[in-house]
Every structure is written in C-alpha cells, then in structure tokens.
Amino acid sequence: MDKDLRIIISGGGTGGHIFPAVSIANAIKAKYPDAKILFVGAEGRMEMQRVPAAGYEIKGLPICGFDRKHLLKNFVVLFKIWKSQRMAKKIIKNFKPMAAVGVGGYASGPTLNVCAAKGIPCLIQEQNSYAGVTNKLLAKKASKICVAYEGMERFFPADKIIMTGNPVRQNVLETTISKEEARKQFGLDPEKKTILLVGGSLGARTINESMRQHLDKIKEENDIQFIWQTGKFYIEEMKQAVESFGKLDNLVVTDFIGDMGAAYTAADLVISRAGASSISEFQLIGKPVILVPSPNVAEDHQTKNAMALVNKNAAMYVKDSEAADVLLNTALATIKDEAKLQSLNENILKLGLKNSADVIADEVVKLAWGTK
C-alpha cells in the first residue's frame, strides 16, 4: 500500500520551519520507504539548499511577503502570489499528492490553498506559541493542526488541534558522547564549566555584541569556558575583535557548528534566540537556557515563545535591547549557581513532547489513506 503514498510538504524561510519539515519527511519514509515526498518552497530561500541536502526533491515558487514599508512594491508581490498559485496548480496536478503538509512560511500558502480546493486533505504544523499569518489563514481549510504550545485555541478551531510538540534534528537527540568528550571535541578543558552561545543559523548581532564588548570579563573567568557560534555574517568581525584583544584559551569562536548534539552536550548553560525549534530541542534534552528573543520577527513571536517557558520557571529571559549590558553577567551568575541550573533542567524537561515527528507522520498518513 505504501507504494502509492504521495505527500507534499510546503513551507520554509528559516531553519525553524525547515528542520521540522525534514523531520516529518524522514519519519514518513522510515515507516513507508517507498513513499513519494515532494517539497515546495520559496525561490531564493534557505529551503532550496537545505531540502536537497537532506535528500528530497523541492520545487520553488516565486512567492514573497508583503512590503509594509513600501506599499507600491506590493504590486509585484501580488503578481508573484498569482504566479505562485498557477505554478502550485501545475505542481499538484503533476505530482498528485494524497495529503499536504504546511509548516509555515510563504510557499505553504498557495500550495495548501490549491490542495484544499482540490479536496486534498491538509495538515498544518505550527511551531510557535503565537501562530504565523500563513497558518492562521490556512486553518479553516486544514483537516488537522499540530501544535507545540498550550492555548492555541485562540488561533485555531479547537476540534482540529493535536498537541504533538515540534519535530527536532535527530543528531541532537542521538548524541552518545560524554560531556568530557564533547568538550575535547571543541578543544576545551574537559573539566571546566561551559557556556554555549548560538544565534541561529545566520547569527545574532545582539548576542555577538554581548561577547565582543566584554572580552576582558571572559579573560578573567579562569573556571568558565565558552563556545561562541557567531553565524556566517559576523564571523570575520568577531574573530578580528578577539585577535585584536589577545589570546583567550577559554574561548572557541566559530561561524557554524555542524554537530549541535555535541555542542549541547558540552554546555552546562546555553544562550540562544527563542526560535521554536531551538526551544523544542532544549525541552527534550533538558538544557538550562537564557533566551534572548529576536525583536525582528512577526508579531514578536519569539518573546511569546520565551515567556511560555519563563512563566513555568523553565528558562531565563534577557531582553534584546538590554543584552549587551547584562547578558554575560547573568550567564556567569547562573552557571555558578548549581541549584538554579538543576531547577532549570528539571522544569524544562517537563515541557518536552517526544516522538513529535512520528506522531505527525502518523496523522499525515491517516489523512492520505482516509482513515481515522
């Protein structure tokens, strides 16, 4: 029966949309190896590289978001939406999907709209505690809506909601090396407490500046060491700042970390943006974290993600505009407080939902086969 299974997965724009999408695809393929899966993304966006790298075919649509600052430019946007709708019709006609999955992002709009109009059952997966615009618009047409936070009835019909959590990268969960081995992998002292700083795949200027402006404070910390992922846009600037300051044996600076499982294992405390995928990873591995939500996201949804944890004493929060002044001091005080670390660890673990990709894959297949 699995030979006929054909699923379309659409969306992207950020790693937070792409990681769950690929995880769902992998879970479907693990259960039904002969299943045909086609991704639909937005031209020029991250998914056009990441999805083929994961082994899946992807089609690109010319879709983009509305420009709220330059309204006249939206004539072009409307044309791109119209063109994307036509292209989506052709893709769906040729591929003949039995079910469609939308993970948020521009491309999922026209793709799922066309599928719904053709009677193809749709499932949407909302990663954040504050629903994205595309998913809110698609909710009426979706058969099932998979969410990761409580209280999502304020955005979606309650009878369609399934609490599944967010699928996460497998290499984060499958790491088997010890904390000491992980630290050695980064060239650090296996016995010293370690802080990991990550700003997402592209980096975060605020987090980077919080380090760059306080290299003297980092040098003073003989018993604390740091793994600092700057992101590709900032690596040269930050490396130059460190070189100008002088050698720091307790600091590793890198633009990208391939093995995040090892990085998380090495760390006693993480400093991170508050993207939904990252938070889901912290929940599953029980990692104490200080969240610095990005202010440059729709509806300030990262702050809402962060506060959902902070209100349950499962994470700490530093406002982006205050981070350069207080973030490093907050991190150093926290990592020296064993009771605080233990409390954060225990509380965040309580919020994790395991096997999310498997649960969502099962729901997609049920829709495809028309079973309950």
GROMACS .gro file of C-alpha atoms in nm:
model
  372
    1MET     CA    1   0.000   0.000   0.000
    2ASP     CA    2   0.290   0.237   0.075
    3LYS     CA    3   0.396   0.235  -0.292
    4ASP     CA    4   0.107   0.468  -0.371
    5LEU     CA    5   0.169   0.709  -0.083
    6ARG     CA    6   0.237   1.059  -0.219
    7ILE     CA    7   0.284   1.354   0.018
    8ILE     CA    8   0.359   1.720  -0.048
    9ILE     CA    9   0.533   1.925   0.224
   10SER     CA   10   0.544   2.302   0.183
   11GLY     CA   11   0.693   2.600   0.363
   12GLY     CA   12   1.029   2.722   0.488
   13GLY     CA   13   1.215   3.050   0.500
   14THR     CA   14   1.404   2.972   0.821
   15GLY     CA   15   1.564   2.672   0.986
   16GLY     CA   16   1.274   2.678   1.232
   17HIS     CA   17   1.038   2.580   0.951
   18ILE     CA   18   1.278   2.357   0.757
   19PHE     CA   19   1.404   2.128   1.038
   20PRO     CA   20   1.052   2.014   1.136
   21ALA     CA   21   0.956   1.967   0.770
   22VAL     CA   22   1.254   1.741   0.701
   23SER     CA   23   1.198   1.552   1.026
   24ILE     CA   24   0.837   1.481   0.927
   25ALA     CA   25   0.951   1.362   0.584
   26ASN     CA   26   1.213   1.136   0.742
   27ALA     CA   27   0.953   0.987   0.977
   28ILE     CA   28   0.717   0.913   0.687
   29LYS     CA   29   0.999   0.750   0.487
   30ALA     CA   30   1.102   0.541   0.788
   31LYS     CA   31   0.750   0.398   0.809
   32TYR     CA   32   0.685   0.382   0.434
   33PRO     CA   33   1.017   0.358   0.246
   34ASP     CA   34   0.852   0.373  -0.097
   35ALA     CA   35   0.652   0.687  -0.020
   36LYS     CA   36   0.697   0.973  -0.266
   37ILE     CA   37   0.758   1.308  -0.096
   38LEU     CA   38   0.784   1.641  -0.276
   39PHE     CA   39   0.873   1.970  -0.108
   40VAL     CA   40   0.753   2.309  -0.229
   41GLY     CA   41   0.947   2.613  -0.111
   42ALA     CA   42   1.009   2.978  -0.197
   43GLU     CA   43   1.272   3.065  -0.456
   44GLY     CA   44   1.590   3.211  -0.308
   45ARG     CA   45   1.512   3.097   0.045
   46MET     CA   46   1.706   2.861   0.268
   47GLU     CA   47   1.492   2.555   0.192
   48MET     CA   48   1.609   2.547  -0.170
   49GLN     CA   49   1.952   2.432  -0.043
   50ARG     CA   50   1.867   2.255   0.282
   51VAL     CA   51   1.596   2.024   0.148
   52PRO     CA   52   1.802   1.875  -0.141
   53ALA     CA   53   2.092   1.835   0.106
   54ALA     CA   54   1.856   1.620   0.315
   55GLY     CA   55   1.784   1.403   0.010
   56TYR     CA   56   1.447   1.536  -0.107
   57GLU     CA   57   1.325   1.697  -0.428
   58ILE     CA   58   1.196   2.054  -0.400
   59LYS     CA   59   1.012   2.288  -0.635
   60GLY     CA   60   1.044   2.664  -0.589
   61LEU     CA   61   0.770   2.927  -0.611
   62PRO     CA   62   0.844   3.300  -0.672
   63ILE     CA   63   0.635   3.395  -0.367
   64CYS     CA   64   0.742   3.659  -0.114
   65GLY     CA   65   0.588   3.858   0.170
   66PHE     CA   66   0.416   4.196   0.159
   67ASP     CA   67   0.635   4.505   0.200
   68ARG     CA   68   0.468   4.708   0.474
   69LYS     CA   69   0.712   4.999   0.442
   70HIS     CA   70   0.693   5.045   0.063
   71LEU     CA   71   0.332   4.982  -0.035
   72LEU     CA   72   0.384   5.045  -0.407
   73LYS     CA   73   0.619   4.749  -0.424
   74ASN     CA   74   0.327   4.522  -0.336
   75PHE     CA   75   0.203   4.524  -0.697
   76VAL     CA   76   0.500   4.299  -0.767
   77VAL     CA   77   0.413   4.088  -0.463
   78LEU     CA   78   0.054   4.040  -0.586
   79PHE     CA   79   0.184   3.930  -0.925
   80LYS     CA   80   0.418   3.681  -0.757
   81ILE     CA   81   0.130   3.541  -0.549
   82TRP     CA   82  -0.080   3.498  -0.865
   83LYS     CA   83   0.211   3.332  -1.046
   84SER     CA   84   0.285   3.107  -0.747
   85GLN     CA   85  -0.078   2.996  -0.736
   86ARG     CA   86  -0.062   2.896  -1.104
   87MET     CA   87   0.267   2.713  -1.056
   88ALA     CA   88   0.132   2.535  -0.748
   89LYS     CA   89  -0.166   2.411  -0.953
   90LYS     CA   90   0.069   2.264  -1.212
   91ILE     CA   91   0.295   2.102  -0.950
   92ILE     CA   92  -0.002   1.944  -0.772
   93LYS     CA   93  -0.162   1.827  -1.098
   94ASN     CA   94   0.162   1.651  -1.196
   95PHE     CA   95   0.253   1.509  -0.854
   96LYS     CA   96  -0.099   1.405  -0.746
   97PRO     CA   97  -0.046   1.421  -0.366
   98MET     CA   98  -0.277   1.229  -0.134
   99ALA     CA   99  -0.217   1.474   0.153
  100ALA     CA  100  -0.039   1.805   0.204
  101VAL     CA  101   0.162   1.935   0.500
  102GLY     CA  102   0.220   2.306   0.563
  103VAL     CA  103   0.494   2.406   0.808
  104GLY     CA  104   0.457   2.785   0.778
  105GLY     CA  105   0.640   3.026   0.552
  106TYR     CA  106   0.537   3.193   0.226
  107ALA     CA  107   0.523   2.888  -0.002
  108SER     CA  108   0.278   2.692   0.211
  109GLY     CA  109   0.001   2.946   0.134
  110PRO     CA  110  -0.053   2.885  -0.239
  111THR     CA  111   0.040   2.516  -0.212
  112LEU     CA  112  -0.215   2.429   0.057
  113ASN     CA  113  -0.478   2.661  -0.090
  114VAL     CA  114  -0.463   2.469  -0.417
  115CYS     CA  115  -0.463   2.132  -0.240
  116ALA     CA  116  -0.764   2.226  -0.028
  117ALA     CA  117  -0.953   2.350  -0.337
  118LYS     CA  118  -0.892   2.011  -0.500
  119GLY     CA  119  -1.017   1.820  -0.196
  120ILE     CA  120  -0.669   1.701  -0.092
  121PRO     CA  121  -0.662   1.682   0.291
  122CYS     CA  122  -0.422   1.926   0.457
  123LEU     CA  123  -0.233   1.925   0.787
  124ILE     CA  124  -0.055   2.232   0.919
  125GLN     CA  125   0.220   2.231   1.177
  126GLU     CA  126   0.258   2.546   1.387
  127GLN     CA  127   0.590   2.562   1.571
  128ASN     CA  128   0.538   2.881   1.772
  129SER     CA  129   0.324   2.983   2.068
  130TYR     CA  130   0.191   3.269   1.853
  131ALA     CA  131   0.055   3.141   1.522
  132GLY     CA  132   0.205   3.270   1.199
  133VAL     CA  133  -0.003   3.462   0.945
  134THR     CA  134   0.005   3.191   0.678
  135ASN     CA  135  -0.105   2.918   0.918
  136LYS     CA  136  -0.385   3.134   1.059
  137LEU     CA  137  -0.518   3.189   0.706
  138LEU     CA  138  -0.493   2.818   0.623
  139ALA     CA  139  -0.653   2.694   0.946
  140LYS     CA  140  -1.011   2.689   0.810
  141LYS     CA  141  -0.904   2.467   0.521
  142ALA     CA  142  -0.686   2.231   0.725
  143SER     CA  143  -0.815   1.895   0.849
  144LYS     CA  144  -0.565   1.879   1.136
  145ILE     CA  145  -0.343   2.133   1.310
  146CYS     CA  146  -0.039   2.010   1.504
  147VAL     CA  147   0.088   2.246   1.775
  148ALA     CA  148   0.363   2.263   2.037
  149TYR     CA  149   0.213   2.501   2.295
  150GLU     CA  150  -0.097   2.511   2.512
  151GLY     CA  151  -0.369   2.768   2.448
  152MET     CA  152  -0.358   2.758   2.067
  153GLU     CA  153  -0.740   2.758   2.055
  154ARG     CA  154  -0.714   3.136   2.039
  155PHE     CA  155  -0.581   3.097   1.683
  156PHE     CA  156  -0.726   2.769   1.557
  157PRO     CA  157  -1.051   2.565   1.578
  158ALA     CA  158  -1.015   2.356   1.894
  159ASP     CA  159  -1.152   2.040   1.733
  160LYS     CA  160  -0.869   2.034   1.476
  161ILE     CA  161  -0.580   2.083   1.723
  162ILE     CA  162  -0.345   1.798   1.812
  163MET     CA  163  -0.074   1.861   2.073
  164THR     CA  164   0.233   1.699   1.918
  165GLY     CA  165   0.529   1.923   2.001
  166ASN     CA  166   0.786   2.022   1.739
  167PRO     CA  167   0.998   1.770   1.549
  168VAL     CA  168   1.370   1.833   1.610
  169ARG     CA  169   1.701   1.742   1.448
  170GLN     CA  170   1.784   1.378   1.513
  171ASN     CA  171   2.155   1.439   1.570
  172VAL     CA  172   2.065   1.649   1.875
  173LEU     CA  173   1.884   1.358   2.040
  174GLU     CA  174   2.111   1.076   1.928
  175THR     CA  175   2.442   1.206   2.067
  176THR     CA  176   2.612   0.936   2.275
  177ILE     CA  177   2.942   1.104   2.368
  178SER     CA  178   3.006   1.219   2.725
  179LYS     CA  179   3.027   1.581   2.835
  180GLU     CA  180   3.406   1.549   2.871
  181GLU     CA  181   3.445   1.402   2.522
  182ALA     CA  182   3.224   1.673   2.375
  183ARG     CA  183   3.437   1.947   2.531
  184LYS     CA  184   3.756   1.784   2.399
  185GLN     CA  185   3.596   1.781   2.053
  186PHE     CA  186   3.588   2.161   2.070
  187GLY     CA  187   3.945   2.180   2.202
  188LEU     CA  188   3.833   2.281   2.550
  189ASP     CA  189   3.919   2.165   2.901
  190PRO     CA  190   3.702   1.856   2.972
  191GLU     CA  191   3.658   1.954   3.341
  192LYS     CA  192   3.557   2.320   3.314
  193LYS     CA  193   3.202   2.452   3.308
  194THR     CA  194   3.099   2.563   2.961
  195ILE     CA  195   2.861   2.824   2.817
  196LEU     CA  196   2.737   2.781   2.458
  197LEU     CA  197   2.618   3.089   2.265
  198VAL     CA  198   2.414   3.039   1.948
  199GLY     CA  199   2.227   3.297   1.743
  200GLY     CA  200   2.057   3.072   1.491
  201SER     CA  201   2.196   2.963   1.154
  202LEU     CA  202   2.269   3.321   1.041
  203GLY     CA  203   2.383   3.458   1.375
  204ALA     CA  204   2.250   3.726   1.609
  205ARG     CA  205   2.423   4.064   1.636
  206THR     CA  206   2.298   4.128   1.990
  207ILE     CA  207   2.441   3.803   2.128
  208ASN     CA  208   2.766   3.861   1.940
  209GLU     CA  209   2.799   4.216   2.075
  210SER     CA  210   2.735   4.086   2.427
  211MET     CA  211   3.055   3.886   2.388
  212ARG     CA  212   3.263   4.129   2.182
  213GLN     CA  213   3.214   4.416   2.428
  214HIS     CA  214   3.318   4.209   2.729
  215LEU     CA  215   3.623   4.009   2.621
  216ASP     CA  216   3.806   4.141   2.929
  217LYS     CA  217   3.545   3.979   3.154
  218ILE     CA  218   3.579   3.649   2.964
  219LYS     CA  219   3.956   3.655   3.017
  220GLU     CA  220   3.906   3.692   3.395
  221GLU     CA  221   3.700   3.372   3.417
  222ASN     CA  222   3.957   3.101   3.479
  223ASP     CA  223   3.700   2.832   3.555
  224ILE     CA  224   3.444   2.907   3.281
  225GLN     CA  225   3.487   2.847   2.908
  226PHE     CA  226   3.280   2.946   2.605
  227ILE     CA  227   3.174   2.805   2.268
  228TRP     CA  228   3.065   3.103   2.059
  229GLN     CA  229   2.881   3.047   1.731
  230THR     CA  230   2.873   3.385   1.557
  231GLY     CA  231   2.688   3.296   1.236
  232LYS     CA  232   2.841   3.342   0.892
  233PHE     CA  233   2.760   3.715   0.862
  234TYR     CA  234   2.957   3.807   1.174
  235ILE     CA  235   3.249   3.564   1.190
  236GLU     CA  236   3.518   3.788   1.038
  237GLU     CA  237   3.424   4.089   1.250
  238MET     CA  238   3.414   3.886   1.574
  239LYS     CA  239   3.734   3.690   1.503
  240GLN     CA  240   3.914   4.016   1.432
  241ALA     CA  241   3.791   4.158   1.764
  242VAL     CA  242   3.925   3.855   1.951
  243GLU     CA  243   4.260   3.864   1.768
  244SER     CA  244   4.297   4.234   1.847
  245PHE     CA  245   4.221   4.170   2.213
  246GLY     CA  246   4.471   3.885   2.250
  247LYS     CA  247   4.470   3.511   2.304
  248LEU     CA  248   4.180   3.365   2.504
  249ASP     CA  249   4.232   3.000   2.593
  250ASN     CA  250   3.881   2.963   2.733
  251LEU     CA  251   3.702   3.074   2.414
  252VAL     CA  252   3.622   2.890   2.089
  253VAL     CA  253   3.486   3.111   1.809
  254THR     CA  254   3.318   2.955   1.505
  255ASP     CA  255   3.069   3.064   1.241
  256PHE     CA  256   2.881   2.735   1.229
  257ILE     CA  257   2.852   2.420   1.442
  258GLY     CA  258   2.780   2.108   1.239
  259ASP     CA  259   2.725   1.879   1.537
  260MET     CA  260   2.482   2.062   1.762
  261GLY     CA  261   2.433   1.745   1.965
  262ALA     CA  262   2.797   1.760   2.076
  263ALA     CA  263   2.774   2.135   2.141
  264TYR     CA  264   2.469   2.096   2.364
  265THR     CA  265   2.632   1.804   2.546
  266ALA     CA  266   2.944   2.011   2.613
  267ALA     CA  267   2.743   2.300   2.760
  268ASP     CA  268   2.616   2.349   3.114
  269LEU     CA  269   2.424   2.657   3.001
  270VAL     CA  270   2.307   2.780   2.660
  271ILE     CA  271   2.240   3.137   2.544
  272SER     CA  272   2.007   3.137   2.245
  273ARG     CA  273   1.742   3.315   2.044
  274ALA     CA  274   1.390   3.189   2.119
  275GLY     CA  275   1.303   3.015   1.794
  276ALA     CA  276   1.052   2.733   1.833
  277SER     CA  277   1.281   2.457   1.704
  278SER     CA  278   1.563   2.553   1.939
  279ILE     CA  279   1.326   2.565   2.236
  280SER     CA  280   1.190   2.220   2.149
  281GLU     CA  281   1.544   2.084   2.147
  282PHE     CA  282   1.618   2.235   2.490
  283GLN     CA  283   1.297   2.081   2.626
  284LEU     CA  284   1.388   1.733   2.506
  285ILE     CA  285   1.748   1.733   2.629
  286GLY     CA  286   1.679   1.929   2.949
  287LYS     CA  287   1.925   2.210   2.886
  288PRO     CA  288   1.932   2.523   3.108
  289VAL     CA  289   1.896   2.822   2.878
  290ILE     CA  290   1.893   3.201   2.876
  291LEU     CA  291   1.667   3.316   2.593
  292VAL     CA  292   1.726   3.644   2.409
  293PRO     CA  293   1.424   3.673   2.176
  294SER     CA  294   1.480   3.837   1.840
  295PRO     CA  295   1.279   4.160   1.806
  296ASN     CA  296   1.291   4.127   1.425
  297VAL     CA  297   1.021   3.862   1.383
  298ALA     CA  298   0.650   3.878   1.301
  299GLU     CA  299   0.418   3.954   1.593
  300ASP     CA  300   0.718   3.940   1.833
  301HIS     CA  301   0.651   3.564   1.849
  302GLN     CA  302   0.995   3.480   1.994
  303THR     CA  303   0.920   3.677   2.310
  304LYS     CA  304   0.592   3.487   2.340
  305ASN     CA  305   0.780   3.158   2.294
  306ALA     CA  306   1.027   3.258   2.566
  307MET     CA  307   0.764   3.371   2.815
  308ALA     CA  308   0.577   3.041   2.781
  309LEU     CA  309   0.888   2.884   2.941
  310VAL     CA  310   0.983   3.167   3.176
  311ASN     CA  311   0.635   3.163   3.332
  312LYS     CA  312   0.695   2.800   3.428
  313ASN     CA  313   1.047   2.869   3.563
  314ALA     CA  314   1.183   2.658   3.277
  315ALA     CA  315   1.411   2.922   3.121
  316MET     CA  316   1.560   3.266   3.183
  317TYR     CA  317   1.496   3.573   2.971
  318VAL     CA  318   1.705   3.875   2.875
  319LYS     CA  319   1.554   4.149   2.660
  320ASP     CA  320   1.738   4.207   2.332
  321SER     CA  321   1.783   4.581   2.396
  322GLU     CA  322   1.946   4.511   2.735
  323ALA     CA  323   2.158   4.213   2.637
  324ALA     CA  324   2.485   4.392   2.563
  325ASP     CA  325   2.488   4.527   2.919
  326VAL     CA  326   2.351   4.238   3.126
  327LEU     CA  327   2.363   3.909   2.932
  328LEU     CA  328   2.716   3.798   3.014
  329ASN     CA  329   2.685   3.885   3.383
  330THR     CA  330   2.355   3.698   3.401
  331ALA     CA  331   2.511   3.393   3.236
  332LEU     CA  332   2.815   3.391   3.466
  333ALA     CA  333   2.600   3.423   3.778
  334THR     CA  334   2.369   3.144   3.658
  335ILE     CA  335   2.640   2.893   3.567
  336LYS     CA  336   2.792   2.930   3.915
  337ASP     CA  337   2.454   2.859   4.079
  338GLU     CA  338   2.415   2.478   4.088
  339ALA     CA  339   2.068   2.492   4.239
  340LYS     CA  340   1.948   2.727   3.962
  341LEU     CA  341   2.092   2.506   3.688
  342GLN     CA  342   1.928   2.198   3.839
  343SER     CA  343   1.592   2.373   3.869
  344LEU     CA  344   1.602   2.498   3.508
  345ASN     CA  345   1.698   2.149   3.391
  346GLU     CA  346   1.412   1.977   3.573
  347ASN     CA  347   1.147   2.232   3.476
  348ILE     CA  348   1.229   2.249   3.105
  349LEU     CA  349   1.237   1.867   3.078
  350LYS     CA  350   0.875   1.857   3.197
  351LEU     CA  351   0.767   2.052   2.886
  352GLY     CA  352   0.922   1.826   2.621
  353LEU     CA  353   0.699   1.616   2.393
  354LYS     CA  354   0.884   1.315   2.249
  355ASN     CA  355   0.845   1.146   1.911
  356SER     CA  356   0.676   1.452   1.757
  357ALA     CA  357   0.781   1.370   1.401
  358ASP     CA  358   0.643   1.015   1.433
  359VAL     CA  359   0.311   1.135   1.574
  360ILE     CA  360   0.272   1.396   1.295
  361ALA     CA  361   0.376   1.142   1.029
  362ASP     CA  362   0.103   0.906   1.150
  363GLU     CA  363  -0.155   1.185   1.126
  364VAL     CA  364  -0.042   1.272   0.772
  365VAL     CA  365  -0.069   0.909   0.661
  366LYS     CA  366  -0.415   0.876   0.817
  367LEU     CA  367  -0.528   1.177   0.611
  368ALA     CA  368  -0.371   1.031   0.296
  369TRP     CA  369  -0.544   0.694   0.337
  370GLY     CA  370  -0.867   0.850   0.462
  371THR     CA  371  -0.853   0.656   0.790
  372LYS     CA  372  -0.916   0.780   1.145
   0.00000   0.00000   0.00000
